[in-house]
Amino acid sequence: MLIFGTMNVAAFMFSQNTTTDSTSVKDKMIDEVVITGNSNPKASIKTSTSISTLKPADIINAAPRSTAEIFRTIPGIRAESSGGEGNSNITVRGVPVSAGGSRYLLIQEDGLPVMQFGDIAFGTQDQFTRFDSFVSRIEALRGGSASVFASNSPAGIINFITKTGEKQGGSITQQVGLNYKNFRTDVDYGTPLGNNYFIGVGGFYRGGDGPRKTGYISNNGGQFRLSLLKKFDKGSIRIYGKYLDDRTAAYMPMPLAVSGTDASPDYSSLSNYNILTGALQSSNFKNDITIGGNGQVLKSDIRDGMHSVSKAVGLEFNYDLGSGWKLDEKARYSANDGQFLAPFPASVGSKAEILESVAGYGSAVYAGTNTPVDGNAKYMKTVLFNTKLNNLNNFFSDLNISKKWDKIKLNAGVYNSSQKINLSWNWNTYLMEVSDNNARLVDVISTTGTKITDNGLLHYGVPDWGGVNRNYDTKYSVIAPHAQVEINVIQNLTLDLGARYDFGKVSGSFAGTQNTMRTIDVNQNGTIETPEQSVAVVDGTVPVDYRYGIFGYSFGANYTINSHNAFFARVSQGGSASADRILFAGYNYTNSDDPALDAVKVNKVNQVEGGYKLRSANYFLNTTLFYAKTIEANYEATTQRRTENRYQSMGVEFDGYYKINKYFDIKAGLTYTHAEIKDAIDKTIVGNTPRRTPKFMYSINPNVNIDKLSLGFFVVGSTKAYTQDVNKLVMPGYALVNPYITYRLLKNLTLNVNANNIFNALAITEAEEGSMVGTNGIIRARTLPGRTFAASVKFDF
């Protein structure tokens, strides 16, 4: 902090003494024109927001193995990417990760959200988002104006901006995993068609195991994009589409040995399970059969993992009406569905703790054999998260009209959206050994010789958690008028004020408040096995019909001292509506005015930020001080616990770049956060630090360029954090080192080799247990994968 602060002041004083306003911004300044979170495109130094831009070359060098890993190099963004290609937890500095997904930040594609809610259980937005070579850049806005430019994303926006075909040419990129099985091909091409028509196509296809050993081809699928643009004298119209059909492994918390104390724990892998390379998936655990949401027999292939299907078509239209007036419309419809299948360790322990605790236990064998289980091995009672994504369709429309005067710019618009959440949780309970080498299922036999389990299946349902098989069938509609005005009070001072009001309506129903136990021949073999004598069936339907409102505002000021220096400040308020996360918590969902429901249906965020931006010909530095207050509610399925918390945080964020000479440059980011729980239902956690919130997050990227050769590395890390709000068990800090080397073999042929976590650092991102006290020396945690190497060849044409 002291070093960065000293650099900041010194750079400011240096720029004041050695530069003048006569320097050409276009020719000399390092800056980006940004569009996300702004009513008009402008250079970032002229905005009163914290925003970063990622280009494809930077993304490739950072060696991401999933979409969420792309975000980890952005200052102020905390991306817990340990879940695989989707189901990641993402948030912005100052705002807690209190539920899965990203409650306070939305991922957009071309200015419209992928999902209206970032934290839909088992249907998170990153499951339906893929980076490919058709993406021209990614813009990441933290805090600030996000509360008036998008619904349900008061903490920030990450916007994937795709190509339009205006730039003629394309590329083919072939990627391959060097120490893990991954084969991926990216293609993109754009060209003018004549008469001001432009077409662009692109996408990817890949197959392989992924960075963890699942025992089968777990990543298989791809994406296709198409864009058609027509430009005319006073505007343009663009139609685009996306088809995504991708299967990837979903990684849940995994067993991890722990010793020592909560404050100073010592983590290590179990003897038969490497936490850096292992997975709970197994070639011996491929099939699941259960009773589906409508009472039907549902047969599932567990190898499908996170199966995401999205068919989207969008429209962009802008028109210059004359006299400074302009019309801008964006709209998109997406048909989304799929399935989420992932084993979750409900409990882990010895043979006595897991197998012999089953009622009626007599003996145990490996499923499908008569071989007695190893008495010294570890075992799991595993819940298979089998969630059918029946319908996550959505429609988004944002109509804007703007007017420019001499010193005033006005933008007003109406946002309209509809999001379906139709899910079926069809979970079963299994017994299996702990092993990262195709773990075997376990059958328990009673003292009379009767099988208590059926090929490892202990229960149809999850009676240990009170029964959580359930259905959701709800619709969330939003109409949000919004307006922003920008005023150039004097030549160097720009003020902007924006307001937004979300009129939200929720309708539908959910079922599963009761899990009725019935006798059903689920596998339809004509025999009632022991698990079939008590099959969980969804029962108890609750109607949903309520409204909510979210008032958001943002007021910012930007003062440019000269073309190199600017100060900015902003105060904002926004919120994120609670969707499926508050269902099943026992509120009155048909009374909008019920005080208990009213207190939890909207999660509120208030933010204040301010800072300094410095630009020069060979460096930039952004410094942002921030303060945030968050009020929210949540309901966790695995713990059956309802929470209503208030959080407060403050800190500082640094984002910098320095080009020392033509051979060497360095990028760096650092975020310091001091966060505290100010109020909660559980008063014992008041005053504690929110779970999984480190004091420091950082990234450093030194880069060397010598003729055709470019090489460097990314260091991405964070300091220690607590696993849960009780602030007992500590997750240690970590630093991941990701080196890369790029060589241009020919003018249009480039070779890249990179590594992710080359030193095999143990990076724990979350854990189920809040303390090691009372455990058996084993906790369940998600970690980032260990060392992986990859290579790619890119051909430009």
PDB file of C-alpha atoms in Angstrom, residues 596-748:
ATOM      1  CA  ALA A 596     -40.876 -10.437   6.341  1.00  0.00           C
ATOM      2  CA  LEU A 597     -40.920 -10.950   2.570  1.00  0.00           C
ATOM      3  CA  ASP A 598     -40.390  -7.267   1.885  1.00  0.00           C
ATOM      4  CA  ALA A 599     -37.195  -7.361   3.942  1.00  0.00           C
ATOM      5  CA  VAL A 600     -35.585 -10.079   1.814  1.00  0.00           C
ATOM      6  CA  LYS A 601     -36.895  -9.800  -1.747  1.00  0.00           C
ATOM      7  CA  VAL A 602     -34.305  -7.142  -2.679  1.00  0.00           C
ATOM      8  CA  ASN A 603     -30.624  -7.101  -1.688  1.00  0.00           C
ATOM      9  CA  LYS A 604     -29.421  -3.511  -1.408  1.00  0.00           C
ATOM     10  CA  VAL A 605     -25.990  -2.018  -2.093  1.00  0.00           C
ATOM     11  CA  ASN A 606     -24.792   1.526  -1.391  1.00  0.00           C
ATOM     12  CA  GLN A 607     -21.362   2.591  -2.614  1.00  0.00           C
ATOM     13  CA  VAL A 608     -19.051   5.597  -2.478  1.00  0.00           C
ATOM     14  CA  GLU A 609     -15.853   5.693  -4.488  1.00  0.00           C
ATOM     15  CA  GLY A 610     -13.314   8.200  -5.633  1.00  0.00           C
ATOM     16  CA  GLY A 611      -9.856   8.267  -7.067  1.00  0.00           C
ATOM     17  CA  TYR A 612      -7.204   9.477  -9.415  1.00  0.00           C
ATOM     18  CA  LYS A 613      -6.324   8.492 -13.001  1.00  0.00           C
ATOM     19  CA  LEU A 614      -2.946   9.113 -14.577  1.00  0.00           C
ATOM     20  CA  ARG A 615      -2.091   8.663 -18.251  1.00  0.00           C
ATOM     21  CA  SER A 616       1.125   9.091 -20.173  1.00  0.00           C
ATOM     22  CA  ALA A 617       2.841   7.825 -23.295  1.00  0.00           C
ATOM     23  CA  ASN A 618       4.319   4.813 -21.514  1.00  0.00           C
ATOM     24  CA  TYR A 619       2.326   4.259 -18.327  1.00  0.00           C
ATOM     25  CA  PHE A 620      -1.045   4.597 -16.619  1.00  0.00           C
ATOM     26  CA  LEU A 621      -2.127   4.316 -13.013  1.00  0.00           C
ATOM     27  CA  ASN A 622      -5.657   4.203 -11.590  1.00  0.00           C
ATOM     28  CA  THR A 623      -6.291   4.558  -7.860  1.00  0.00           C
ATOM     29  CA  THR A 624      -9.766   4.057  -6.400  1.00  0.00           C
ATOM     30  CA  LEU A 625     -10.906   4.379  -2.790  1.00  0.00           C
ATOM     31  CA  PHE A 626     -14.197   2.596  -2.141  1.00  0.00           C
ATOM     32  CA  TYR A 627     -16.819   2.137   0.553  1.00  0.00           C
ATOM     33  CA  ALA A 628     -19.812  -0.213   0.345  1.00  0.00           C
ATOM     34  CA  LYS A 629     -22.805  -1.245   2.468  1.00  0.00           C
ATOM     35  CA  THR A 630     -24.768  -4.377   1.580  1.00  0.00           C
ATOM     36  CA  ILE A 631     -28.076  -5.678   2.974  1.00  0.00           C
ATOM     37  CA  GLU A 632     -29.092  -9.136   1.822  1.00  0.00           C
ATOM     38  CA  ALA A 633     -30.952 -12.394   2.454  1.00  0.00           C
ATOM     39  CA  ASN A 634     -30.130 -15.947   1.479  1.00  0.00           C
ATOM     40  CA  TYR A 635     -31.198 -19.572   1.969  1.00  0.00           C
ATOM     41  CA  GLU A 636     -28.720 -22.458   1.633  1.00  0.00           C
ATOM     42  CA  ALA A 637     -29.983 -25.841   0.496  1.00  0.00           C
ATOM     43  CA  THR A 638     -27.126 -27.907   1.928  1.00  0.00           C
ATOM     44  CA  THR A 639     -27.448 -26.400   5.419  1.00  0.00           C
ATOM     45  CA  GLN A 640     -31.192 -25.607   5.400  1.00  0.00           C
ATOM     46  CA  ARG A 641     -30.213 -22.248   6.897  1.00  0.00           C
ATOM     47  CA  ARG A 642     -31.743 -18.828   6.334  1.00  0.00           C
ATOM     48  CA  THR A 643     -29.554 -15.732   6.625  1.00  0.00           C
ATOM     49  CA  GLU A 644     -30.255 -12.007   6.704  1.00  0.00           C
ATOM     50  CA  ASN A 645     -27.004 -10.067   6.938  1.00  0.00           C
ATOM     51  CA  ARG A 646     -25.686  -6.513   6.715  1.00  0.00           C
ATOM     52  CA  TYR A 647     -22.135  -5.916   5.521  1.00  0.00           C
ATOM     53  CA  GLN A 648     -19.818  -2.926   5.414  1.00  0.00           C
ATOM     54  CA  SER A 649     -16.485  -2.651   3.642  1.00  0.00           C
ATOM     55  CA  MET A 650     -13.898  -0.106   2.611  1.00  0.00           C
ATOM     56  CA  GLY A 651     -10.593  -0.243   0.815  1.00  0.00           C
ATOM     57  CA  VAL A 652      -8.454   0.859  -2.089  1.00  0.00           C
ATOM     58  CA  GLU A 653      -7.823  -0.503  -5.567  1.00  0.00           C
ATOM     59  CA  PHE A 654      -4.743   0.069  -7.748  1.00  0.00           C
ATOM     60  CA  ASP A 655      -4.509  -0.701 -11.458  1.00  0.00           C
ATOM     61  CA  GLY A 656      -1.326   0.147 -13.335  1.00  0.00           C
ATOM     62  CA  TYR A 657       0.832  -0.380 -16.400  1.00  0.00           C
ATOM     63  CA  TYR A 658       4.382   0.757 -17.168  1.00  0.00           C
ATOM     64  CA  LYS A 659       6.254   0.318 -20.435  1.00  0.00           C
ATOM     65  CA  ILE A 660       9.875   0.662 -19.348  1.00  0.00           C
ATOM     66  CA  ASN A 661      11.240   0.413 -22.880  1.00  0.00           C
ATOM     67  CA  LYS A 662      10.390  -1.312 -26.143  1.00  0.00           C
ATOM     68  CA  TYR A 663      11.513  -4.634 -24.680  1.00  0.00           C
ATOM     69  CA  PHE A 664       9.904  -4.659 -21.236  1.00  0.00           C
ATOM     70  CA  ASP A 665       6.547  -3.714 -19.706  1.00  0.00           C
ATOM     71  CA  ILE A 666       4.629  -4.632 -16.576  1.00  0.00           C
ATOM     72  CA  LYS A 667       0.976  -4.633 -15.529  1.00  0.00           C
ATOM     73  CA  ALA A 668      -0.163  -4.891 -11.939  1.00  0.00           C
ATOM     74  CA  GLY A 669      -3.282  -4.687  -9.826  1.00  0.00           C
ATOM     75  CA  LEU A 670      -3.802  -4.634  -6.077  1.00  0.00           C
ATOM     76  CA  THR A 671      -6.993  -4.453  -4.015  1.00  0.00           C
ATOM     77  CA  TYR A 672      -7.168  -4.001  -0.253  1.00  0.00           C
ATOM     78  CA  THR A 673     -10.512  -4.640   1.465  1.00  0.00           C
ATOM     79  CA  HIS A 674     -11.524  -4.256   5.090  1.00  0.00           C
ATOM     80  CA  ALA A 675     -14.957  -5.872   5.472  1.00  0.00           C
ATOM     81  CA  GLU A 676     -17.206  -6.471   8.459  1.00  0.00           C
ATOM     82  CA  ILE A 677     -20.568  -8.090   9.223  1.00  0.00           C
ATOM     83  CA  LYS A 678     -22.612  -5.335  10.849  1.00  0.00           C
ATOM     84  CA  ASP A 679     -25.789  -7.295  11.632  1.00  0.00           C
ATOM     85  CA  ALA A 680     -27.162 -10.840  11.255  1.00  0.00           C
ATOM     86  CA  ILE A 681     -29.798 -13.238  12.554  1.00  0.00           C
ATOM     87  CA  ASP A 682     -26.907 -15.046  14.236  1.00  0.00           C
ATOM     88  CA  LYS A 683     -25.595 -12.291  16.530  1.00  0.00           C
ATOM     89  CA  THR A 684     -22.427 -14.245  17.295  1.00  0.00           C
ATOM     90  CA  ILE A 685     -20.981 -13.398  13.869  1.00  0.00           C
ATOM     91  CA  VAL A 686     -21.573  -9.641  14.126  1.00  0.00           C
ATOM     92  CA  GLY A 687     -18.235  -7.855  13.871  1.00  0.00           C
ATOM     93  CA  ASN A 688     -16.632 -10.725  11.952  1.00  0.00           C
ATOM     94  CA  THR A 689     -15.143 -10.644   8.474  1.00  0.00           C
ATOM     95  CA  PRO A 690     -17.449 -12.046   5.762  1.00  0.00           C
ATOM     96  CA  ARG A 691     -16.461 -15.530   4.687  1.00  0.00           C
ATOM     97  CA  ARG A 692     -13.920 -15.954   1.890  1.00  0.00           C
ATOM     98  CA  THR A 693     -12.987 -12.260   1.922  1.00  0.00           C
ATOM     99  CA  PRO A 694      -9.207 -11.688   1.830  1.00  0.00           C
ATOM    100  CA  LYS A 695      -7.553  -8.446   2.865  1.00  0.00           C
ATOM    101  CA  PHE A 696      -5.478  -8.312  -0.315  1.00  0.00           C
ATOM    102  CA  MET A 697      -5.941  -9.544  -3.888  1.00  0.00           C
ATOM    103  CA  TYR A 698      -3.282  -8.919  -6.499  1.00  0.00           C
ATOM    104  CA  SER A 699      -2.031  -9.696  -9.987  1.00  0.00           C
ATOM    105  CA  ILE A 700       1.330  -8.929 -11.606  1.00  0.00           C
ATOM    106  CA  ASN A 701       2.296  -9.424 -15.244  1.00  0.00           C
ATOM    107  CA  PRO A 702       5.889  -8.669 -16.340  1.00  0.00           C
ATOM    108  CA  ASN A 703       6.297  -9.065 -20.100  1.00  0.00           C
ATOM    109  CA  VAL A 704       9.353  -9.098 -22.392  1.00  0.00           C
ATOM    110  CA  ASN A 705       9.166  -8.437 -26.143  1.00  0.00           C
ATOM    111  CA  ILE A 706      12.207  -9.175 -28.320  1.00  0.00           C
ATOM    112  CA  ASP A 707      11.529  -9.066 -32.036  1.00  0.00           C
ATOM    113  CA  LYS A 708       9.286 -12.091 -32.709  1.00  0.00           C
ATOM    114  CA  LEU A 709       9.462 -13.401 -29.151  1.00  0.00           C
ATOM    115  CA  SER A 710       7.216 -12.456 -26.235  1.00  0.00           C
ATOM    116  CA  LEU A 711       7.463 -14.053 -22.826  1.00  0.00           C
ATOM    117  CA  GLY A 712       6.417 -13.352 -19.271  1.00  0.00           C
ATOM    118  CA  PHE A 713       4.232 -14.593 -16.478  1.00  0.00           C
ATOM    119  CA  PHE A 714       1.145 -13.731 -14.483  1.00  0.00           C
ATOM    120  CA  VAL A 715       1.143 -13.936 -10.698  1.00  0.00           C
ATOM    121  CA  VAL A 716      -2.384 -14.049  -9.307  1.00  0.00           C
ATOM    122  CA  GLY A 717      -2.947 -14.293  -5.571  1.00  0.00           C
ATOM    123  CA  SER A 718      -4.719 -13.361  -2.402  1.00  0.00           C
ATOM    124  CA  THR A 719      -4.024 -13.317   1.306  1.00  0.00           C
ATOM    125  CA  LYS A 720      -5.694 -15.588   3.847  1.00  0.00           C
ATOM    126  CA  ALA A 721      -9.443 -15.617   4.467  1.00  0.00           C
ATOM    127  CA  TYR A 722     -11.969 -17.399   6.692  1.00  0.00           C
ATOM    128  CA  THR A 723     -13.969 -20.334   5.367  1.00  0.00           C
ATOM    129  CA  GLN A 724     -17.186 -19.205   7.082  1.00  0.00           C
ATOM    130  CA  ASP A 725     -18.645 -16.182   8.860  1.00  0.00           C
ATOM    131  CA  VAL A 726     -17.797 -17.662  12.273  1.00  0.00           C
ATOM    132  CA  ASN A 727     -14.182 -16.621  11.538  1.00  0.00           C
ATOM    133  CA  LYS A 728     -12.444 -19.720  12.859  1.00  0.00           C
ATOM    134  CA  LEU A 729     -10.951 -21.929  10.164  1.00  0.00           C
ATOM    135  CA  VAL A 730      -8.496 -20.090   7.914  1.00  0.00           C
ATOM    136  CA  MET A 731      -7.876 -20.629   4.224  1.00  0.00           C
ATOM    137  CA  PRO A 732      -4.212 -19.715   3.642  1.00  0.00           C
ATOM    138  CA  GLY A 733      -3.127 -17.123   1.113  1.00  0.00           C
ATOM    139  CA  TYR A 734      -1.796 -18.287  -2.221  1.00  0.00           C
ATOM    140  CA  ALA A 735       0.014 -17.104  -5.340  1.00  0.00           C
ATOM    141  CA  LEU A 736      -0.487 -18.800  -8.697  1.00  0.00           C
ATOM    142  CA  VAL A 737       2.311 -18.340 -11.225  1.00  0.00           C
ATOM    143  CA  ASN A 738       1.290 -18.690 -14.875  1.00  0.00           C
ATOM    144  CA  PRO A 739       4.217 -18.282 -17.315  1.00  0.00           C
ATOM    145  CA  TYR A 740       3.834 -18.027 -21.080  1.00  0.00           C
ATOM    146  CA  ILE A 741       5.974 -17.731 -24.188  1.00  0.00           C
ATOM    147  CA  THR A 742       4.801 -16.622 -27.621  1.00  0.00           C
ATOM    148  CA  TYR A 743       6.794 -16.804 -30.835  1.00  0.00           C
ATOM    149  CA  ARG A 744       5.755 -15.481 -34.232  1.00  0.00           C
ATOM    150  CA  LEU A 745       6.996 -18.191 -36.606  1.00  0.00           C
ATOM    151  CA  LEU A 746       5.724 -16.338 -39.671  1.00  0.00           C
ATOM    152  CA  LYS A 747       3.953 -13.073 -40.233  1.00  0.00           C
ATOM    153  CA  ASN A 748       0.604 -14.821 -39.816  1.00  0.00           C
TER     154      ASN A 748
END
